[in-house]
Amino acid sequence: MAEAQRYLPGLPEEEDELDEIALDPRLLEEAERIAEALVFASAQPVSETYIASRLPRGIDVGPVMSRLKAIYASRGVNLVQVADHWAFRTAADLSFVVQTDEQEIRKLSRAALEVLAIIAYHQPVTRAEIEDIRGVQTSKGTLDVLMEAGWVRFRGRRRTPGRPVTFGTTRDFLDHFGLEEIRDLPGIEELKGAGLLSGRVPSNLHIPVPVGEDELSENEDPITQMDLEELGLLTPKAEEDD
Amino acid sequence: MAEAQRYLPGLPEEEDELDEIALDPRLLEEAERIAEALVFASAQPVSETYIASRLPRGIDVGPVMSRLKAIYASRGVNLVQVADHWAFRTAADLSFVVQTDEQEIRKLSRAALEVLAIIAYHQPVTRAEIEDIRGVQTSKGTLDVLMEAGWVRFRGRRRTPGRPVTFGTTRDFLDHFGLEEIRDLPGIEELKGAGLLSGRVPSNLHIPVPVGEDELSENEDPITQMDLEELGLLTPKAEEDD
Amino acid sequence: MDALWQDAPVDRGAHEEELVVDIAGFEGPLDLLLHLARSQRVDLSRISVLALAEQYIAFIERARSIRIELAADYLVMAAWLAYLKSRLLIPQQAKDEGPSGEEMASALAFRLKRLEAMRDAATRLVNRSRLGRDIFARGAPEHIVPEKKSGYDASLYDLLTAYALLRQRQAITQVTIEKRHVWSLADARLILARMVGTLDDWTALDHFLIRYMTSPKERATAIASSFAASLEMVREGRLEIRQEGAFAPIYLRRGPRPIDAAMLAEMEAARG
């Protein structure tokens, strides 16, 4: 520990305790900084030979690494030696902090993105309408994923024969995508302007202005507890659509 | 630096110099190690809120991060703030030694770079305003490229007639260009002072902006030769104007 | 009639050599103006806008004389500058409430300064120490910080791209007709609105319009559309038109119900 303190920047160095060869302390400090940065930025453990090749002339890599190792020994991150290679690792006693007890973050599939976008723009929208827009059947799994993500919810039931369930987006959806309100979704002109839609869009391509998320529209009924139970039982035939 | 040293593990702490609330120095040290491990272990900036949630009870995250930042300020790896997030990054002056040939950095076109700068300095900014500043239409694909790079995002809509969509920069933008916050943009204060950022040209001093492509809008038919002949009768006689 | 359409006598040879600047190298008329302003070698706040306008117009004239195809926006700017020049040269009348030539000139100078400032800012930005080039992140990250509650990740960009592609895919079956080079009525109306919006006095605007805004290929459509649009605007009270006699110049001025800034903004928005 005393070894480490000696070279810590900002601490006074005692001249008389330096190594036999009177090395410029600034050069040593620079060497430490270089070694540190190299090991930090590397995807793999870095060989001592490679580090040595990058240090200022006349600096011995061994003592530099030992000092660095000592400096980091008590910190949250340790410098460890693997064979003749060096790497940074989270201190063993802190692994509980870094351990990803959280679920893995998954990317949404293309199908799920499409369905989510349709729900966002066309809400309130029924499953049949989603399929009509996409031109393919939507698997139950896709909607489940969006529900699980917390971005999509049952809004109500359409007052049409069969009383199909309507879908809409949630508050979490807005939060996640950084939207203040659903109307902030860009329209056709803006999608074009941003280069997301090509300029040659047929004149009949209509992108709706999404309507507010909370109030039910005229032709919707609220979802009841009974509906929910029913929905849970009703497992639509599932066919992967991608 | 003095502040930093005081809590440096392994250094004796002077009890009488501690904050009013007599915090257990071991607890503070532990908090530092945890914060350090969390941020060090991630390639992406870590939110201060998240770090705070992982610290021992009763520890204030702000001072912990400031001390860590000071400790690492002179080292080869620095603790940097990106908006309300923290990240470890190699020191800028070591660029020459860490650089390898493999690194590939996205080359932006001059136009894209100019649009990026305008968005950064003028945000939130609409596409019409970007075009007003540049005096040209934004070609398709420019905003697209910036959004794909993750530097530019749709921010929201301007509360003016037509509710145009506004653009702004992202945290990745700050991270990429080594900025703590938008206020750190080079020269932004001088530009503001010179009225070059807020100053909109009064609308009655409008200078023409290009009309853009010669496409017909949806509700128009092309003019036929016959129309022209018909209209040709009405063609004003003109004289040379100089 | 034909005199107007005759191109200025082509003076090849000597002048052709002078025009070394490649118009395609410029990003629009403002960029070209900025380039010309810099050649005055003074601080942008002290440039002579009149001299600049003359240089620009001369540049455009030369480009046309050697038959370089110019994009419409260069011509729009030429028309505006020609108008500005006339405002700067003719003393302002007392009853004239519109912006003076000086005000218009300072607005132009402001825009040039602002564009230059953004250019400089872009340069400074790109020359900063950049992540992945000069500054590096942890090469071997040990965990991913769970920022999101949902366990799923997607950006707004992903979402919009997916939606745009989907909608476009469906629309692909649509027949598209080859684009024709015409001025639509909406174009003409917008151009007229922009140019006449601030005129209090009778101006023979067709001079500017026809002389600078059209390439030979476009003339028929430009005249047809702008004339039709002007008649429509007269009917709406946006414009007034005066003509002394058959084939005399046509003068335009602001009508009793002029197009205000908000309407103009709306028209521009509609035009996309």
Short mmCIF file of N, CA and C in Angstrom, two decimals, chain A residues 40-95:
data_model
loop_
_atom_site.label_atom_id
_atom_site.label_comp_id
_atom_site.label_asym_id
_atom_site.label_seq_id
_atom_site.Cartn_x
_atom_site.Cartn_y
_atom_site.Cartn_z
N PHE A 40 -7.36 -0.74 -20.04
CA PHE A 40 -8.76 -0.36 -19.92
C PHE A 40 -9.50 -0.49 -21.25
N ALA A 41 -8.87 0.00 -22.32
CA ALA A 41 -9.57 0.08 -23.61
C ALA A 41 -9.58 -1.23 -24.37
N SER A 42 -8.77 -2.16 -23.95
CA SER A 42 -8.66 -3.40 -24.72
C SER A 42 -9.80 -4.37 -24.42
N ALA A 43 -10.22 -5.04 -25.47
CA ALA A 43 -11.30 -6.03 -25.31
C ALA A 43 -10.75 -7.32 -24.68
N GLN A 44 -9.46 -7.56 -24.88
CA GLN A 44 -8.85 -8.76 -24.30
C GLN A 44 -7.75 -8.35 -23.34
N PRO A 45 -7.35 -9.28 -22.47
CA PRO A 45 -6.17 -8.99 -21.64
C PRO A 45 -5.00 -8.60 -22.54
N VAL A 46 -4.22 -7.63 -22.08
CA VAL A 46 -3.14 -7.09 -22.91
C VAL A 46 -1.81 -7.69 -22.48
N SER A 47 -1.02 -8.11 -23.46
CA SER A 47 0.25 -8.73 -23.11
C SER A 47 1.22 -7.68 -22.60
N GLU A 48 2.06 -8.12 -21.65
CA GLU A 48 3.02 -7.20 -21.07
C GLU A 48 3.98 -6.69 -22.13
N THR A 49 4.28 -7.55 -23.09
CA THR A 49 5.18 -7.15 -24.17
C THR A 49 4.60 -5.97 -24.95
N TYR A 50 3.30 -6.06 -25.22
CA TYR A 50 2.66 -4.99 -25.97
C TYR A 50 2.68 -3.69 -25.17
N ILE A 51 2.34 -3.80 -23.88
CA ILE A 51 2.37 -2.59 -23.04
C ILE A 51 3.77 -1.99 -23.07
N ALA A 52 4.76 -2.85 -22.91
CA ALA A 52 6.16 -2.39 -22.89
C ALA A 52 6.49 -1.59 -24.15
N SER A 53 5.97 -2.08 -25.29
CA SER A 53 6.28 -1.43 -26.57
C SER A 53 5.68 -0.03 -26.65
N ARG A 54 4.68 0.22 -25.83
CA ARG A 54 4.02 1.53 -25.90
C ARG A 54 4.52 2.52 -24.83
N LEU A 55 5.35 2.04 -23.92
CA LEU A 55 5.80 2.92 -22.84
C LEU A 55 6.95 3.82 -23.33
N PRO A 56 7.14 4.95 -22.65
CA PRO A 56 8.27 5.82 -23.01
C PRO A 56 9.57 5.02 -22.92
N ARG A 57 10.54 5.40 -23.71
CA ARG A 57 11.84 4.71 -23.71
C ARG A 57 12.46 4.70 -22.33
N GLY A 58 13.09 3.60 -22.04
CA GLY A 58 13.84 3.53 -20.78
C GLY A 58 13.00 3.17 -19.57
N ILE A 59 11.69 2.95 -19.79
CA ILE A 59 10.85 2.59 -18.66
C ILE A 59 10.66 1.08 -18.65
N ASP A 60 10.82 0.52 -17.50
CA ASP A 60 10.67 -0.92 -17.35
C ASP A 60 9.21 -1.24 -17.03
N VAL A 61 8.63 -2.14 -17.84
CA VAL A 61 7.19 -2.39 -17.70
C VAL A 61 6.83 -3.08 -16.38
N GLY A 62 7.71 -3.98 -15.92
CA GLY A 62 7.41 -4.76 -14.70
C GLY A 62 7.03 -3.90 -13.50
N PRO A 63 7.91 -3.02 -13.09
CA PRO A 63 7.59 -2.18 -11.92
C PRO A 63 6.36 -1.31 -12.14
N VAL A 64 6.15 -0.83 -13.37
CA VAL A 64 4.97 -0.01 -13.65
C VAL A 64 3.72 -0.80 -13.34
N MET A 65 3.67 -2.04 -13.84
CA MET A 65 2.47 -2.85 -13.63
C MET A 65 2.30 -3.20 -12.15
N SER A 66 3.40 -3.45 -11.47
CA SER A 66 3.28 -3.78 -10.04
C SER A 66 2.70 -2.60 -9.27
N ARG A 67 3.19 -1.41 -9.61
CA ARG A 67 2.68 -0.24 -8.90
C ARG A 67 1.19 -0.06 -9.19
N LEU A 68 0.83 -0.21 -10.47
CA LEU A 68 -0.59 -0.04 -10.83
C LEU A 68 -1.44 -1.07 -10.09
N LYS A 69 -0.94 -2.29 -10.06
CA LYS A 69 -1.67 -3.36 -9.40
C LYS A 69 -1.90 -3.01 -7.93
N ALA A 70 -0.87 -2.45 -7.31
CA ALA A 70 -0.96 -2.07 -5.89
C ALA A 70 -1.97 -0.93 -5.71
N ILE A 71 -1.93 0.02 -6.64
CA ILE A 71 -2.85 1.17 -6.54
C ILE A 71 -4.29 0.68 -6.59
N TYR A 72 -4.56 -0.24 -7.50
CA TYR A 72 -5.93 -0.68 -7.70
C TYR A 72 -6.36 -1.76 -6.71
N ALA A 73 -5.40 -2.29 -5.95
CA ALA A 73 -5.71 -3.44 -5.09
C ALA A 73 -6.88 -3.17 -4.15
N SER A 74 -6.94 -1.94 -3.64
CA SER A 74 -7.97 -1.67 -2.64
C SER A 74 -9.22 -1.03 -3.26
N ARG A 75 -9.19 -0.84 -4.56
CA ARG A 75 -10.29 -0.11 -5.18
C ARG A 75 -11.41 -1.05 -5.64
N GLY A 76 -12.44 -0.47 -6.24
CA GLY A 76 -13.58 -1.27 -6.69
C GLY A 76 -13.23 -2.10 -7.91
N VAL A 77 -12.16 -1.72 -8.57
CA VAL A 77 -11.71 -2.42 -9.77
C VAL A 77 -10.27 -2.82 -9.53
N ASN A 78 -9.92 -4.05 -9.84
CA ASN A 78 -8.55 -4.50 -9.63
C ASN A 78 -7.86 -4.77 -10.95
N LEU A 79 -6.55 -4.57 -10.91
CA LEU A 79 -5.75 -4.92 -12.08
C LEU A 79 -5.23 -6.33 -11.83
N VAL A 80 -5.57 -7.26 -12.70
CA VAL A 80 -5.16 -8.64 -12.47
C VAL A 80 -4.28 -9.15 -13.59
N GLN A 81 -3.42 -10.09 -13.21
CA GLN A 81 -2.51 -10.66 -14.19
C GLN A 81 -3.01 -12.05 -14.57
N VAL A 82 -3.10 -12.30 -15.86
CA VAL A 82 -3.53 -13.60 -16.37
C VAL A 82 -2.38 -14.07 -17.26
N ALA A 83 -1.64 -15.08 -16.78
CA ALA A 83 -0.40 -15.47 -17.44
C ALA A 83 0.45 -14.21 -17.58
N ASP A 84 0.91 -13.87 -18.77
CA ASP A 84 1.70 -12.64 -18.89
C ASP A 84 0.86 -11.51 -19.49
N HIS A 85 -0.45 -11.60 -19.25
CA HIS A 85 -1.36 -10.56 -19.74
C HIS A 85 -2.00 -9.83 -18.57
N TRP A 86 -2.47 -8.61 -18.86
CA TRP A 86 -3.09 -7.80 -17.80
C TRP A 86 -4.51 -7.41 -18.18
N ALA A 87 -5.39 -7.36 -17.16
CA ALA A 87 -6.78 -6.96 -17.39
C ALA A 87 -7.36 -6.33 -16.14
N PHE A 88 -8.37 -5.51 -16.33
CA PHE A 88 -9.12 -4.97 -15.19
C PHE A 88 -10.31 -5.86 -14.90
N ARG A 89 -10.55 -6.09 -13.63
CA ARG A 89 -11.72 -6.88 -13.23
C ARG A 89 -12.37 -6.23 -12.02
N THR A 90 -13.66 -6.34 -11.96
CA THR A 90 -14.37 -5.86 -10.78
C THR A 90 -13.84 -6.61 -9.55
N ALA A 91 -13.64 -5.90 -8.47
CA ALA A 91 -13.16 -6.53 -7.24
C ALA A 91 -14.09 -7.68 -6.86
N ALA A 92 -13.49 -8.79 -6.48
CA ALA A 92 -14.27 -10.00 -6.24
C ALA A 92 -15.39 -9.78 -5.23
N ASP A 93 -15.12 -8.99 -4.20
CA ASP A 93 -16.15 -8.81 -3.15
C ASP A 93 -17.30 -7.93 -3.62
N LEU A 94 -17.13 -7.30 -4.79
CA LEU A 94 -18.20 -6.43 -5.30
C LEU A 94 -18.98 -7.07 -6.44
N SER A 95 -18.67 -8.32 -6.73
CA SER A 95 -19.31 -8.94 -7.89
C SER A 95 -20.83 -8.91 -7.75
#
